[in-house]
CSV table of C-alpha atoms and ligand atoms in Angstrom, one decimal:
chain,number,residue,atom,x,y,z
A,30,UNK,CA,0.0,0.0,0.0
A,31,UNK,CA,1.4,3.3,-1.1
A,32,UNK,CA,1.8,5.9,1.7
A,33,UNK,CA,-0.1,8.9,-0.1
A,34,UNK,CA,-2.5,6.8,-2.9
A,35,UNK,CA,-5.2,9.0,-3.6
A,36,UNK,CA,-3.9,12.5,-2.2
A,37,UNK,CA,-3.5,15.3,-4.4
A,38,UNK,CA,-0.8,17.7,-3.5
A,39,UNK,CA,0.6,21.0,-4.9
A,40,UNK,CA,4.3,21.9,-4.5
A,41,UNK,CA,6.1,25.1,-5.5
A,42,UNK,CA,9.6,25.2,-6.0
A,43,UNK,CA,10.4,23.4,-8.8
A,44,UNK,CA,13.6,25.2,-10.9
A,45,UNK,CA,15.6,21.9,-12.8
A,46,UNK,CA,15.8,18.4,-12.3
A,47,UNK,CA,18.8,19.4,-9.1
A,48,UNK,CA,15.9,21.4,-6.8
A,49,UNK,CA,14.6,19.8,-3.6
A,50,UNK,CA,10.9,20.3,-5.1
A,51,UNK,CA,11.9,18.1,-7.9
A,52,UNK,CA,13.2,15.0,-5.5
A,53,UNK,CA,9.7,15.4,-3.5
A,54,UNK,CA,7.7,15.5,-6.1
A,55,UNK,CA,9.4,12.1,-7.3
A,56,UNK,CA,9.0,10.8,-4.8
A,57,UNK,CA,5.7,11.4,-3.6
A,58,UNK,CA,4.7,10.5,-7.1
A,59,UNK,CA,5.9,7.0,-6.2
A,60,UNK,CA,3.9,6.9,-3.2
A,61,UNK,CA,1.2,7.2,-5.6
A,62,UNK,CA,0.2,11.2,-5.2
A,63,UNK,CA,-1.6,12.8,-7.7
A,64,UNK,CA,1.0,16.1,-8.1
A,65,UNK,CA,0.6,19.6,-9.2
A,66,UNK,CA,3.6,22.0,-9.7
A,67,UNK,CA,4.2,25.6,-9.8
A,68,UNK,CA,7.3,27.4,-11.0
A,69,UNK,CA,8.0,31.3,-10.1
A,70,UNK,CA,8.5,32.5,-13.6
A,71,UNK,CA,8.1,31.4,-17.8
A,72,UNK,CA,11.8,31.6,-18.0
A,73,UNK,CA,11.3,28.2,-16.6
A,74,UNK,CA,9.1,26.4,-18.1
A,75,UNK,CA,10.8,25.0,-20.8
A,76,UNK,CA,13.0,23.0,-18.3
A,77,UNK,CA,10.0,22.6,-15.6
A,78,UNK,CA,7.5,21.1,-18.1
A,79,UNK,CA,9.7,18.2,-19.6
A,80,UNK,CA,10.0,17.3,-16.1
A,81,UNK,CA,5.9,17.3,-15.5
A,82,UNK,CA,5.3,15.6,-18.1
A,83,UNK,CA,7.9,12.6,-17.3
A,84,UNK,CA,5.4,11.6,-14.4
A,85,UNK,CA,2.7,12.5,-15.8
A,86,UNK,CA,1.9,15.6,-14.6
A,87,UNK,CA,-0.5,18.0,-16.3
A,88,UNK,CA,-1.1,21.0,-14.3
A,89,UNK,CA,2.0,22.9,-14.5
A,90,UNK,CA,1.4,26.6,-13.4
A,91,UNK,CA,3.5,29.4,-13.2
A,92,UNK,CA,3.2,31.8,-10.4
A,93,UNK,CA,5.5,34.2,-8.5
A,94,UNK,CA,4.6,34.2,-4.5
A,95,UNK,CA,5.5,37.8,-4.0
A,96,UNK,CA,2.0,38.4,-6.2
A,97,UNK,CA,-2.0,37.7,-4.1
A,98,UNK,CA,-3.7,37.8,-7.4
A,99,UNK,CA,-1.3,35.3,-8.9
A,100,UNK,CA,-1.2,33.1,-5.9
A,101,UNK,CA,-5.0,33.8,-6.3
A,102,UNK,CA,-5.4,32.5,-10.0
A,103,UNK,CA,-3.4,29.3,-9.3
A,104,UNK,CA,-5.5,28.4,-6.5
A,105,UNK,CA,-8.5,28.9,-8.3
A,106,UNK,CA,-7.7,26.8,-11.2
A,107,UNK,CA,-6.5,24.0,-8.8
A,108,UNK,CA,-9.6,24.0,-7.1
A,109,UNK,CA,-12.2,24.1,-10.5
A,110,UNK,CA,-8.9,21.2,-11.2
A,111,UNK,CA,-8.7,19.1,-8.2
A,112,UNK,CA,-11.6,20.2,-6.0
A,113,UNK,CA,-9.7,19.0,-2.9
A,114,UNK,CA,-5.9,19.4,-1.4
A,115,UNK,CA,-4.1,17.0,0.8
A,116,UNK,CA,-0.7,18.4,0.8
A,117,UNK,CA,1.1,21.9,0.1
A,118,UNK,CA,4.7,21.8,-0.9
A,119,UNK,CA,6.5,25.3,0.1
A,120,UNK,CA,10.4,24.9,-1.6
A,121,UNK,CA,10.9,28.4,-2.4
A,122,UNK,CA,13.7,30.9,-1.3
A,123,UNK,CA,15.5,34.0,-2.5
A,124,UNK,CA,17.9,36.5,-1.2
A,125,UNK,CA,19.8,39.1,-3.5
A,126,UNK,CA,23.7,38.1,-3.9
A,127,UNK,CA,25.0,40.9,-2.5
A,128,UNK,CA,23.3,40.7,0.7
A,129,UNK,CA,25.1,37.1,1.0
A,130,UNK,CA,28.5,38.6,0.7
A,131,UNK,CA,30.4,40.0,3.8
A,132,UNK,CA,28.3,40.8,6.8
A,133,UNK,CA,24.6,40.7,7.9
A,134,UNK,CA,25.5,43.8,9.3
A,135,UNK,CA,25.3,45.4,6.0
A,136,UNK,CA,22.2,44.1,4.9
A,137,UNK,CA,19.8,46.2,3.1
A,138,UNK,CA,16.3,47.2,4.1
A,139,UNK,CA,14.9,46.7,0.5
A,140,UNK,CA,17.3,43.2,0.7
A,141,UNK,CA,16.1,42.2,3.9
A,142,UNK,CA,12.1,43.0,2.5
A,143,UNK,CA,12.7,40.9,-0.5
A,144,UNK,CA,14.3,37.6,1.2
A,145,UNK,CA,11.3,38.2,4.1
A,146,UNK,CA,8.7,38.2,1.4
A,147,UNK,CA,9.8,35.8,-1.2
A,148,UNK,CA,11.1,33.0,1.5
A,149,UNK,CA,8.7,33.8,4.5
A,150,UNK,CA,5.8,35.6,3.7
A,151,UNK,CA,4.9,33.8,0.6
A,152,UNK,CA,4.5,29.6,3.1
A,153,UNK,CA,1.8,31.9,5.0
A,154,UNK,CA,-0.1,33.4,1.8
A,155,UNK,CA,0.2,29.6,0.6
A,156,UNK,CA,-1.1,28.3,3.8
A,157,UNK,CA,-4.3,30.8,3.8
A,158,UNK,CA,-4.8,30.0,0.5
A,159,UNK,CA,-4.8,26.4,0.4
A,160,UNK,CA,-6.8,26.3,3.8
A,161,UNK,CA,-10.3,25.9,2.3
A,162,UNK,CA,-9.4,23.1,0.3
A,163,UNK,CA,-7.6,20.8,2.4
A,164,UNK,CA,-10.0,18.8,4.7
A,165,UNK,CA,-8.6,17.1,8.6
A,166,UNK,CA,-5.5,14.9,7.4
A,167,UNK,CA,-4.3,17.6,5.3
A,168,UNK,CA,-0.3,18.7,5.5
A,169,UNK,CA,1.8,21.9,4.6
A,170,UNK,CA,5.2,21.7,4.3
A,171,UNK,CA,8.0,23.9,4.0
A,172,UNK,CA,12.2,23.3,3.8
A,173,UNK,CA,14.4,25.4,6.2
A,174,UNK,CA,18.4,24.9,6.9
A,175,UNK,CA,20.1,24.9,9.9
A,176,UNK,CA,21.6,28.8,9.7
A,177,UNK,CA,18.2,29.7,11.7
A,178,UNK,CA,19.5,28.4,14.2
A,179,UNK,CA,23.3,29.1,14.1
A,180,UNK,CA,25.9,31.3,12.2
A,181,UNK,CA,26.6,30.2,9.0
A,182,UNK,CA,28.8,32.4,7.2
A,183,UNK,CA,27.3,34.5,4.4
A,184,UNK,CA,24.1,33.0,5.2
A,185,UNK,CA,23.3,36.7,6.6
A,186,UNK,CA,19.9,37.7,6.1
A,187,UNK,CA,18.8,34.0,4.3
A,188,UNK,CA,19.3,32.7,7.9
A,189,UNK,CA,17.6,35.6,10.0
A,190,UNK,CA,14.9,34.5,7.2
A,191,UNK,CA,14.6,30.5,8.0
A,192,UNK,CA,14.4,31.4,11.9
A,193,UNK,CA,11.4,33.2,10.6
A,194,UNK,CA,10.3,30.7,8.6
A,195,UNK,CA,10.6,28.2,11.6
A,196,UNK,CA,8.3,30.3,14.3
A,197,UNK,CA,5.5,31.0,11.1
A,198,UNK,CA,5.6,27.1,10.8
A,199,UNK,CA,4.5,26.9,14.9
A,200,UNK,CA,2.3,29.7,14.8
A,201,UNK,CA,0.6,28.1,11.5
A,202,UNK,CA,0.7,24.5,13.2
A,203,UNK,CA,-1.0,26.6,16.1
A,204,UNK,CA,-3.9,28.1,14.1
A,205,UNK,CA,-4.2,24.9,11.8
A,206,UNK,CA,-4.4,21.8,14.7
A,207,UNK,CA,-7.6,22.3,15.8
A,208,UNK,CA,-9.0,21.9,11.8
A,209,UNK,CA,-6.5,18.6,11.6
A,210,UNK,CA,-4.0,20.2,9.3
A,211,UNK,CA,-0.7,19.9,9.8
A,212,UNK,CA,2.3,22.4,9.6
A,213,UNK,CA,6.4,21.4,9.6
A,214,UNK,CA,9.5,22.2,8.5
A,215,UNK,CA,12.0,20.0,6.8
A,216,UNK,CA,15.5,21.1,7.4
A,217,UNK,CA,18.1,19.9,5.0
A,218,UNK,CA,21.8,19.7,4.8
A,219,UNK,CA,23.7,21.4,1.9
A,220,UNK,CA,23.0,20.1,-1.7
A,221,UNK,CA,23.8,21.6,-4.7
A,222,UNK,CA,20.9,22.9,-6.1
A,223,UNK,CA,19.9,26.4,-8.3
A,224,UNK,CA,19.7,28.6,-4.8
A,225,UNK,CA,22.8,26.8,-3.1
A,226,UNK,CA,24.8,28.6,-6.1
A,227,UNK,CA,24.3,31.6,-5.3
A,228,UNK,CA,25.7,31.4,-1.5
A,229,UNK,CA,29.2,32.3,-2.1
A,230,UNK,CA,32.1,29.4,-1.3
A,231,UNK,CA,29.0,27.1,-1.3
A,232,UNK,CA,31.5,24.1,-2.1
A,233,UNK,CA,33.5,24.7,0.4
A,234,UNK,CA,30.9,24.5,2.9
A,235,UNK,CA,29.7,21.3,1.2
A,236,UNK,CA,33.2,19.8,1.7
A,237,UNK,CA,33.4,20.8,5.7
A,238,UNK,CA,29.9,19.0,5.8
A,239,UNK,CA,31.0,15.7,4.4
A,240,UNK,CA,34.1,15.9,6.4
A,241,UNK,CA,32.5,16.1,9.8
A,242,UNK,CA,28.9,15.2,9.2
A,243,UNK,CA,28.3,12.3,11.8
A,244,UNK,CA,27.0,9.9,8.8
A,245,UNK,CA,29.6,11.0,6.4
A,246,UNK,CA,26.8,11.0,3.8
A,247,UNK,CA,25.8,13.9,1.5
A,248,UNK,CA,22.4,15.0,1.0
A,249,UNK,CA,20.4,14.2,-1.9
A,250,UNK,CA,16.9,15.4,-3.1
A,251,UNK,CA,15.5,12.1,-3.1
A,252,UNK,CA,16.5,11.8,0.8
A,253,UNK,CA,14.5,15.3,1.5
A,254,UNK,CA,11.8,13.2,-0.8
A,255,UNK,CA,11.6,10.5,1.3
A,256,UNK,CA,11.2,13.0,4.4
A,257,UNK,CA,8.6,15.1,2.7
A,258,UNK,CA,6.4,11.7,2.0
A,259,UNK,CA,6.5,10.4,5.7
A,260,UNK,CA,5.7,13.7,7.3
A,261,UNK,CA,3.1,14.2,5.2
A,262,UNK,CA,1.5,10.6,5.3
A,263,UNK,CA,-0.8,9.1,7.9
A,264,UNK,CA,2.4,7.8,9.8
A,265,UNK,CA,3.0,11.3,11.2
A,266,UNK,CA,-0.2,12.0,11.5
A,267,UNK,CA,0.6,13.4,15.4
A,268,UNK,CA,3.4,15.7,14.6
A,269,UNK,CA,2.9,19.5,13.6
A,270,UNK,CA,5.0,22.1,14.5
A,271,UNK,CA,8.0,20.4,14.2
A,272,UNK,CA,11.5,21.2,12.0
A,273,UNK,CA,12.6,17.5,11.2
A,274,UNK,CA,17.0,17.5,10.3
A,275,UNK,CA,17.5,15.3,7.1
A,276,UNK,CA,21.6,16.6,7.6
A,277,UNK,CA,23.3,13.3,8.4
A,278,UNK,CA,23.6,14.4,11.8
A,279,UNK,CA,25.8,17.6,11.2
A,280,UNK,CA,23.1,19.4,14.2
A,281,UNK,CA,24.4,17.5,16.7
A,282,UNK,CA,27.7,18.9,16.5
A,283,UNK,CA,29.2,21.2,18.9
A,284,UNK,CA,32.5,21.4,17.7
A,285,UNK,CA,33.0,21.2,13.8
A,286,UNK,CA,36.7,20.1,13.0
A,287,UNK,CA,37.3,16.5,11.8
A,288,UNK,CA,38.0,14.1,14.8
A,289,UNK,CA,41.1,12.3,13.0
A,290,UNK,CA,42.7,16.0,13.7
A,291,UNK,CA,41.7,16.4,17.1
B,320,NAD,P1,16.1,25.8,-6.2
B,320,NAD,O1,16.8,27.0,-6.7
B,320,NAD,O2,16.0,24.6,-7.0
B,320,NAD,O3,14.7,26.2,-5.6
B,320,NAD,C1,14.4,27.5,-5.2
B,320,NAD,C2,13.1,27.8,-5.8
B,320,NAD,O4,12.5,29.0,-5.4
B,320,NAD,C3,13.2,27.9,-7.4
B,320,NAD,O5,12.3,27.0,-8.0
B,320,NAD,C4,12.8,29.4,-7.6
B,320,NAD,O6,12.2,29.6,-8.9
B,320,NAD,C5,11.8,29.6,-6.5
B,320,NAD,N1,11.5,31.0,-6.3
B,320,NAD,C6,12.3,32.0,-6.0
B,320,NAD,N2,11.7,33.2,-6.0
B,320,NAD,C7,10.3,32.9,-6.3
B,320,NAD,C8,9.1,33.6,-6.4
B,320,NAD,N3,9.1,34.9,-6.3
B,320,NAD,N4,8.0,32.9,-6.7
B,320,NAD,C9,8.0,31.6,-6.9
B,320,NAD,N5,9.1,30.8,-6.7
B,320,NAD,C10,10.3,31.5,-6.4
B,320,NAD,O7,17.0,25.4,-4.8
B,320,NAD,P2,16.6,24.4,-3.6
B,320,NAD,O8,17.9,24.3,-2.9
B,320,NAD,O9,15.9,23.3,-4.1
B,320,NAD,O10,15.7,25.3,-2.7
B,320,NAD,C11,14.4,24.9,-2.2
B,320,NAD,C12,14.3,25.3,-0.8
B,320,NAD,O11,15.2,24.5,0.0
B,320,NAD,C13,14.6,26.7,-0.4
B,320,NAD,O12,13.7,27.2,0.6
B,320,NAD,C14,16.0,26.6,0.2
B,320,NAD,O13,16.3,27.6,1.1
B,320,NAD,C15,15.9,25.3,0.9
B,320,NAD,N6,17.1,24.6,1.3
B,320,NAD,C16,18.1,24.4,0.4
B,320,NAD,C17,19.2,23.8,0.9
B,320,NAD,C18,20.4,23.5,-0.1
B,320,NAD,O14,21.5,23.2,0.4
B,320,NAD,N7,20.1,23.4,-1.4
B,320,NAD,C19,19.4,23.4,2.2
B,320,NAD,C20,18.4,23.7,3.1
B,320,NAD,C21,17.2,24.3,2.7
């Protein structure tokens, strides 16, 4: 028995075959979900709707979170679509370079505004949205990373952004229990994915990870998949709130060097 036959789910997020949309929507496919998928802009459909259509998708939409009346239109058409949601999929981030150079210190207030609204804002306008049609049982989702919690450098404002992301994920859950939906955060290790790029010396943190990581294992779409399907099956059907690590262990750590050099 699949874990999600029969549940229809929408997730936003998807950039290329490398984004952590893409591995969920795999593999809740495989769990035998019925997917929709949004992308932020028509620059990327060409490479978004090959990858639809290789799983047989058909509603592919484009809409950019920062807009109501597109987020508006999209829900619209899923509903006269679908009728029903079971699951929300929130993979969407976006800070301007420059504010991801040097210090947090120096981040703009237009910077700060955009990474707010684009990587915050937008899981709450997708959670009012999808409200009215998810029924008790339903799930929203949304991926974080571990510089909410600590300094990672040049993760500046991106990370003052996840902590944010983590409380509207409580204060959702909070709102959301009592109608049986459920509200969590997945928070992944590094992979290299679209956004990932454009955090300077990206690799180098990658390296540090897979060096000291207590599993010793990278991070792979597919293993934030996996997460993403038992969260939001019946199996977890007592957690909200929660931010779930899929890092091979790196949280735990309280001193980062490798242990051979100690
Ligand atoms: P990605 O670049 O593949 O995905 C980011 C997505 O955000 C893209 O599809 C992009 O089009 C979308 N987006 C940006 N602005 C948007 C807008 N205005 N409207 C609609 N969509 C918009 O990279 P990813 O690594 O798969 O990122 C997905 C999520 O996972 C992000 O929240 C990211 O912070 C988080 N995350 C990534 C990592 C990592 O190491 N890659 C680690 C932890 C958490």
């Amino acid at each position: 028995m699949s874990l999600l036959n029969g549940k229809n789910v929408l997730i936003f997020g998807v950039a290329n075959d490398h984004s952590i949309a893409w591995g969920i929507a795999k593999e809740m496919h495989n769990e035998g979900a019925t997917i929709a998928l949004s992308y932020a802009a028509e620059i990327l459909e060409r490479r978004v709707k090959p990858l639809a259509e290789s799983i047989g998708v058909t509603f592919v939409e484009e809409c950019d979170v920062t807009s109501d009346d597109q987020i508006d239109q999209l829900f619209a058409k899923m509903e006269k679509e679908f009728g029903t949601l079971d699951i929300l999929v929130h993979a969407i981030a976006f800070a301007n370079r420059e504010d991801l150079l040097g210090r947090y210190l120096d981040t703009s207030r237009e910077g700060f505004r955009l990474a707010m609204d684009v990587s915050v804002y937008s899981f709450t306008a997708l959670a009012r949205a999808s409200r009215p049609l998810m029924k008790p049982g339903g799930s929203m989702v949304t991926m974080t990373y571990y510089g909410s919690q600590k300094v990672i450098p040049r993760y500046n404002v991106m990370g003052v952004a996840k902590a944010a992301l983590e409380a509207t994920v409580r204060y959702l859950a909070a709102d959301l229990g009592p109608e049986g939906i459920r509200v969590n955060a997945l928070s992944a290790g590094p992979i290299r994915t679209l956004a990932a790029a454009g955090i300077p010396k990206f690799k180098q943190l990658h390296r540090e990870f897979m060096q000291v990581a207590p599993l010793r294992e990278g991070i792979t779409p597919k293993d934030i998949g996996d997460a993403a399907v038992w969260i939001s099956s019946d199996k977890a059907s007592k957690i909200t709130g929660e931010v779930l690590f899929i890092d091979s262990g790196y949280n735990i750590l309280g001193l980062t060097v490798p242990t051979d050099s100690l």
